[in-house]
Short mmCIF file of C-alpha atoms and ligand atoms in Angstrom, two decimals:
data_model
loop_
_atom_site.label_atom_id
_atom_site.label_comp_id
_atom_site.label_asym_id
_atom_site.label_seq_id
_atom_site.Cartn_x
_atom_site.Cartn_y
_atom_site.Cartn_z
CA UNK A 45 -126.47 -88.71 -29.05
CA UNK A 46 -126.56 -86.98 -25.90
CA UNK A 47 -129.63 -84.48 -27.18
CA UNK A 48 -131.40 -88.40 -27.80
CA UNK A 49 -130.53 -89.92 -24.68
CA UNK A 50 -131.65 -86.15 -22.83
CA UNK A 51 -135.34 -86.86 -25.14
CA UNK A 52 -135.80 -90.41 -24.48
CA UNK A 53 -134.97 -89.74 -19.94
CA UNK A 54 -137.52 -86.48 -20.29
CA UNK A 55 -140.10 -89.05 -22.04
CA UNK A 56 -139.44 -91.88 -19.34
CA UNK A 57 -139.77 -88.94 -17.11
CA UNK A 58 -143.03 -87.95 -18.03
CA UNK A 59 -144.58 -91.23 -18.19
CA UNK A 60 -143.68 -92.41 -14.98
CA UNK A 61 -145.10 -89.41 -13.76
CA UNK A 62 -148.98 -90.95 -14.16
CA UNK A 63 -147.62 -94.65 -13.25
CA UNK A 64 -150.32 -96.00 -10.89
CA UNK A 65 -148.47 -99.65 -11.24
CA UNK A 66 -148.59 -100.05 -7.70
CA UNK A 67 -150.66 -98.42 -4.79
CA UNK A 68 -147.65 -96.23 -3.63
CA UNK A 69 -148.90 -93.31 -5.49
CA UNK A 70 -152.12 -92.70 -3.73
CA UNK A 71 -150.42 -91.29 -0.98
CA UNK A 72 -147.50 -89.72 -2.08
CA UNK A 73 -147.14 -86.29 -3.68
CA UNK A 74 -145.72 -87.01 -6.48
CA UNK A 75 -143.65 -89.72 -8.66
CA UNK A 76 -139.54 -88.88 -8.10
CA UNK A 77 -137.69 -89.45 -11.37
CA UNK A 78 -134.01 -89.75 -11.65
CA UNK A 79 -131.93 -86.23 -12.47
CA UNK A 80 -128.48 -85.38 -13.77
CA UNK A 81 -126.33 -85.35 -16.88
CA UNK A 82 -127.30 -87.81 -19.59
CA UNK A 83 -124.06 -88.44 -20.64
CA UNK A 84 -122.74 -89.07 -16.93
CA UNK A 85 -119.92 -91.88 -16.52
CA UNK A 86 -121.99 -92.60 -12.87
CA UNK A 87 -125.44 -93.46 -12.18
CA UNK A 88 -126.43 -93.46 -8.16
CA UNK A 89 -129.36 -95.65 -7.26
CA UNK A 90 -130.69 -95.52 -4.30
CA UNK A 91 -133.76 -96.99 -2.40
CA UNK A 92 -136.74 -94.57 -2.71
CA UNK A 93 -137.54 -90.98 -2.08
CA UNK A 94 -137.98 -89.73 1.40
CA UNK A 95 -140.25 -87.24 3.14
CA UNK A 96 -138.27 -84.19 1.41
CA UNK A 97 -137.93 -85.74 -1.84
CA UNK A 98 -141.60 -86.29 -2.12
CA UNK A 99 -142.21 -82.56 -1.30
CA UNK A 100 -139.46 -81.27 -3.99
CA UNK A 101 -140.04 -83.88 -6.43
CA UNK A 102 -135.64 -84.31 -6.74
CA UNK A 103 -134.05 -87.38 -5.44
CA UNK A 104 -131.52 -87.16 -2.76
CA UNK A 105 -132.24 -83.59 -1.35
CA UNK A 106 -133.13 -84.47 2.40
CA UNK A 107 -131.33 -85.64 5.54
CA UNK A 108 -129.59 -88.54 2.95
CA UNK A 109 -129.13 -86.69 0.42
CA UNK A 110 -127.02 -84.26 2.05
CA UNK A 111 -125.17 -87.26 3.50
CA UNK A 112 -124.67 -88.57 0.22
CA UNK A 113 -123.08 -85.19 -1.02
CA UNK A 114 -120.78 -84.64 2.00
CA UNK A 115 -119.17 -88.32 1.57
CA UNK A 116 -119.10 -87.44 -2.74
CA UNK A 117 -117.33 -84.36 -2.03
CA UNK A 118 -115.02 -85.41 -0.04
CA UNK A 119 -114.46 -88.83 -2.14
CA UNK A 120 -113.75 -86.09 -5.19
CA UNK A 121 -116.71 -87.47 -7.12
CA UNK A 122 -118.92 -84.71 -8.59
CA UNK A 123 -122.62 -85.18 -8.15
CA UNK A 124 -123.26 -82.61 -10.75
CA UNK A 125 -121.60 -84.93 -13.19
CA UNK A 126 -123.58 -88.21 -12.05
CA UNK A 127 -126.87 -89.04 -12.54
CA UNK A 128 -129.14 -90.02 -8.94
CA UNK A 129 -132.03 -91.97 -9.27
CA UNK A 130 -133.58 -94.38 -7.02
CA UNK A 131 -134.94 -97.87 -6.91
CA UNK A 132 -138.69 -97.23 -6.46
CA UNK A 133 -139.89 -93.55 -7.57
CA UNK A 134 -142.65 -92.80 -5.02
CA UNK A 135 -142.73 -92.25 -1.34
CA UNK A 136 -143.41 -95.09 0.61
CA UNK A 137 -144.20 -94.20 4.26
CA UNK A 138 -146.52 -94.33 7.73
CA UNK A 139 -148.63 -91.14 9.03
CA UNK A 140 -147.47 -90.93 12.57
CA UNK A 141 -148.89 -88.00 14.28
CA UNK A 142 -147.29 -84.88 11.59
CA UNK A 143 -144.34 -86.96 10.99
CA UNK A 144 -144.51 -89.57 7.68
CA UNK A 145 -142.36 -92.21 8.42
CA UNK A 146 -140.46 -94.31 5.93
CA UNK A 147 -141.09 -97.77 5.08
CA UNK A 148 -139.41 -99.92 3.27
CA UNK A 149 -140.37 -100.83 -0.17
CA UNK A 150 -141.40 -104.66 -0.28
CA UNK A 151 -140.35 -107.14 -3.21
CA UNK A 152 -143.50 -106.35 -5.28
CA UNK A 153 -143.29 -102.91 -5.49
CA UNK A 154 -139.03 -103.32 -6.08
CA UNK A 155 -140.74 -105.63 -9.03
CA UNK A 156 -143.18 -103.46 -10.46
CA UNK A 157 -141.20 -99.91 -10.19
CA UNK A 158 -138.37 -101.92 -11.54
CA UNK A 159 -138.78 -101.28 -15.38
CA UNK A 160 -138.23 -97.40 -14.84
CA UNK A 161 -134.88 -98.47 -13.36
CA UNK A 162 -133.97 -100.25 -16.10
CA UNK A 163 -135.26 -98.27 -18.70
CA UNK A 164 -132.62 -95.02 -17.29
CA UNK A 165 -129.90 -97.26 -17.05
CA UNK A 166 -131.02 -98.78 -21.05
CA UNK A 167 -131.04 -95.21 -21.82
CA UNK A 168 -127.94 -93.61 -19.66
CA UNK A 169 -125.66 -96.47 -20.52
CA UNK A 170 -123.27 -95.50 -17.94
CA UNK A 171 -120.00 -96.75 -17.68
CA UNK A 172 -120.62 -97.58 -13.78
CA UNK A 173 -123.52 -97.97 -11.84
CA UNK A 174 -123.81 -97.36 -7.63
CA UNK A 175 -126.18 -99.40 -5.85
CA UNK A 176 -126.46 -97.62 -2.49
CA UNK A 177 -128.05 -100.65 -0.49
CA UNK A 178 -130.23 -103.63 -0.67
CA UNK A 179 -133.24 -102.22 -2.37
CA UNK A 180 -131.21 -100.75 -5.24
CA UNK A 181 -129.15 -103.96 -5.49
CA UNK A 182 -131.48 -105.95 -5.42
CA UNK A 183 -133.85 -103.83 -8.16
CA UNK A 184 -131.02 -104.03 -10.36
CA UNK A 185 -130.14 -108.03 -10.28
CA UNK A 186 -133.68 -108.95 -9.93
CA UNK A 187 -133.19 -111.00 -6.96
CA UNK A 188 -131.87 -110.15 -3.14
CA UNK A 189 -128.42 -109.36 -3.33
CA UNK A 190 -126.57 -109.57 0.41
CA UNK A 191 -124.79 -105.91 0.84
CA UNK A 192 -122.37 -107.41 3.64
CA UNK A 193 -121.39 -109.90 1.13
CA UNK A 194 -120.99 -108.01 -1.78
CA UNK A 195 -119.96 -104.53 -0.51
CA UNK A 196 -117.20 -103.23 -2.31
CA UNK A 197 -117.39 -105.40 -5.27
CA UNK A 198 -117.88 -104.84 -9.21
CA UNK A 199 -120.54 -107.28 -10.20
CA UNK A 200 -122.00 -107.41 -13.97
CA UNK A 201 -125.78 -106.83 -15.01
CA UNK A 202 -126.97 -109.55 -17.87
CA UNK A 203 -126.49 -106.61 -20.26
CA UNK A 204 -122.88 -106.26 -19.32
CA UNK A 205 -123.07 -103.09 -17.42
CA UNK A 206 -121.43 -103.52 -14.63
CA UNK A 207 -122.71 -102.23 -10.74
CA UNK A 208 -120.75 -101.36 -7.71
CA UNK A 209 -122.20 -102.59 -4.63
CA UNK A 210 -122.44 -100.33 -0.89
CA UNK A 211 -124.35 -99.24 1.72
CA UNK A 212 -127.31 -96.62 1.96
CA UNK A 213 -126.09 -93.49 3.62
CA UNK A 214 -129.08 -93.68 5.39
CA UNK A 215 -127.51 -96.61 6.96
CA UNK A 216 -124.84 -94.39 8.58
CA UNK A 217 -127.42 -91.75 9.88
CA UNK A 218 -129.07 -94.36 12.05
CA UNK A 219 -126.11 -95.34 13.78
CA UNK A 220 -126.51 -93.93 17.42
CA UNK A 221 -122.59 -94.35 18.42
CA UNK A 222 -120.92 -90.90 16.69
CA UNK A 223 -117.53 -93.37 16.48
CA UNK A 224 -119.42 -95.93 15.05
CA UNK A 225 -120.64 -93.44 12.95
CA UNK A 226 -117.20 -91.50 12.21
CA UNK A 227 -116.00 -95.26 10.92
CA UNK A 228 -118.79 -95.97 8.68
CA UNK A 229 -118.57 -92.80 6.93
CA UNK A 230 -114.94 -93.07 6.56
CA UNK A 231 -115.46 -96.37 4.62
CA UNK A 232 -118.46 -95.29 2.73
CA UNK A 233 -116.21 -92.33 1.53
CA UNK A 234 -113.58 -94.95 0.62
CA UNK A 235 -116.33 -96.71 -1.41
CA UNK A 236 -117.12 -93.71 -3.29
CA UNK A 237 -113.76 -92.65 -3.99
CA UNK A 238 -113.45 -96.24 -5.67
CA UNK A 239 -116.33 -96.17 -7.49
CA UNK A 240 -115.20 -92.79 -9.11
CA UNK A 241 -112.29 -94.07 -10.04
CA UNK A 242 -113.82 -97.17 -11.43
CA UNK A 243 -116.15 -94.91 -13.57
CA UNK A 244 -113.52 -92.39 -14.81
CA UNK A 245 -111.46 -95.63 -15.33
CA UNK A 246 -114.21 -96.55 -17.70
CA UNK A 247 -114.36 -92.67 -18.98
CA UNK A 248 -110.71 -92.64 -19.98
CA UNK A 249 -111.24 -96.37 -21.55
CA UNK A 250 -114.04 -95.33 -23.81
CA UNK A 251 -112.11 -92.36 -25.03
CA UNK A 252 -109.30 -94.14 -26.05
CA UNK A 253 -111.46 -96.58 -27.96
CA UNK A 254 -112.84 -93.93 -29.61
CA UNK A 255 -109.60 -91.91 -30.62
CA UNK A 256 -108.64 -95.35 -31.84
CA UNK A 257 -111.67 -95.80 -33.83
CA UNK A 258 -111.73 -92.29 -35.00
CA UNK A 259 -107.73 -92.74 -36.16
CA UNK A 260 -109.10 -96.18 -37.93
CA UNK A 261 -111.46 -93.94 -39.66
CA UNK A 262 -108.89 -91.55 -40.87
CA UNK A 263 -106.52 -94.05 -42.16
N1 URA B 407 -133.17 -92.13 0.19
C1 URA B 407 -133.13 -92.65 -1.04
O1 URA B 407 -132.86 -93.81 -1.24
N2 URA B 407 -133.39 -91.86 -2.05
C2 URA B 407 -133.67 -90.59 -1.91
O2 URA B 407 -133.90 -89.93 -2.91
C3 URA B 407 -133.68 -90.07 -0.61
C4 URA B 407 -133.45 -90.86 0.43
#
């Protein structure tokens, strides 16, 4: 199951790396696919990859990504178990001078990058799903969703699976007050912490069903 699901991601994977189903790719380096475990209880989403992730071709290894690890460590929540992927898989950004400077993907190219989303997620199956901010939210749902609104909360995808909604840590890196700062990492650890416990929730769940199944079998 898991050798299927690890064949069917490195396929995706491979495909998306030619996609040319929007203009984004004629300037970046390279298309970012999602990474981890393909039997992980967790899938991360976030919003696109940045300058670093472009270069390395790994989501989540820059300035946010080591954000992202920081608050998952200390929330107890293994990134080596999840899988990270983002919303839109190539670099969207500005020349300015040496620098490249992100820009935000717009609601077409959300659109149009949005079927490698969904295909992980058809594959993965996980039994939770992060959206870290607006542009994975709102990939997912297929329509805006409003963070401040929905922060916190479990919603459900059509195909049951069900998504829990917080900010982008890149959010918290643009905050120039360091107590402003200090507070909004504190609650996006507490949002983490919740979501792992919502997705080992899940984990424990499933194996129970399972055992139960498995004892059905037997007798
Ligand atoms: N921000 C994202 O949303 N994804 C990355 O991979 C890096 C930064």
């Amino acid at each position: 199951m898991t050798d299927d699901k690890s064949a069917r991601i490195e396929s995706l994977r491979r495909e998306a790396a030619d996609c040319r189903a929007c203009p984004l790719w004629r300037n970046a380096t390279q298309t970012v696919f999602g990474e981890g475990p393909p039997a992980a209880d967790i899938v991360f989403v976030g919003e696109q990859p940045g300058d670093r992730e472009d270069r390395v071709g790994r989501p989540f290894v820059g300035p946010a990504g080591l954000m992202l690890d920081r608050a998952l460590a200390e929330a107890g929540v293994d990134r080596n178990r999840a899988y990270v992927t983002n919303a839109v898989k190539h670099f969207k950004f500005e020349p300015r001078g040496k620098f490249r400077l992100h820009k935000r993907p717009n609601a077409g190219e959300i659109d149009v990058c949005r079927r490698w989303l969904m295909s992980e997620i058809d594959v993965l199956k996980p039994r939770l799903i992060v959206a870290l901010g607006a542009t994975a939210a709102q990939s997912l749902f297929g329509r805006p969703v409003a963070i401040g609104k929905h922060r916190g909360e479990t919603l459900v995808l059509e195909n049951g699976l069900r998504v829990f909604v917080t900010v982008h840590p890149s959010s918290l890196l643009r905050l120039p007050d360091e107590a402003d700062k200090q507070a909004a990492y504190a609650l996006f650890v507490q949002d983490l912490r919740a979501a792992g416990e919502l997705g080992a929730e899940g984990a424990r769940a499933g194996a129970t069903a399972a055992l139960a199944r498995a004892r059905g079998g037997l007798l």
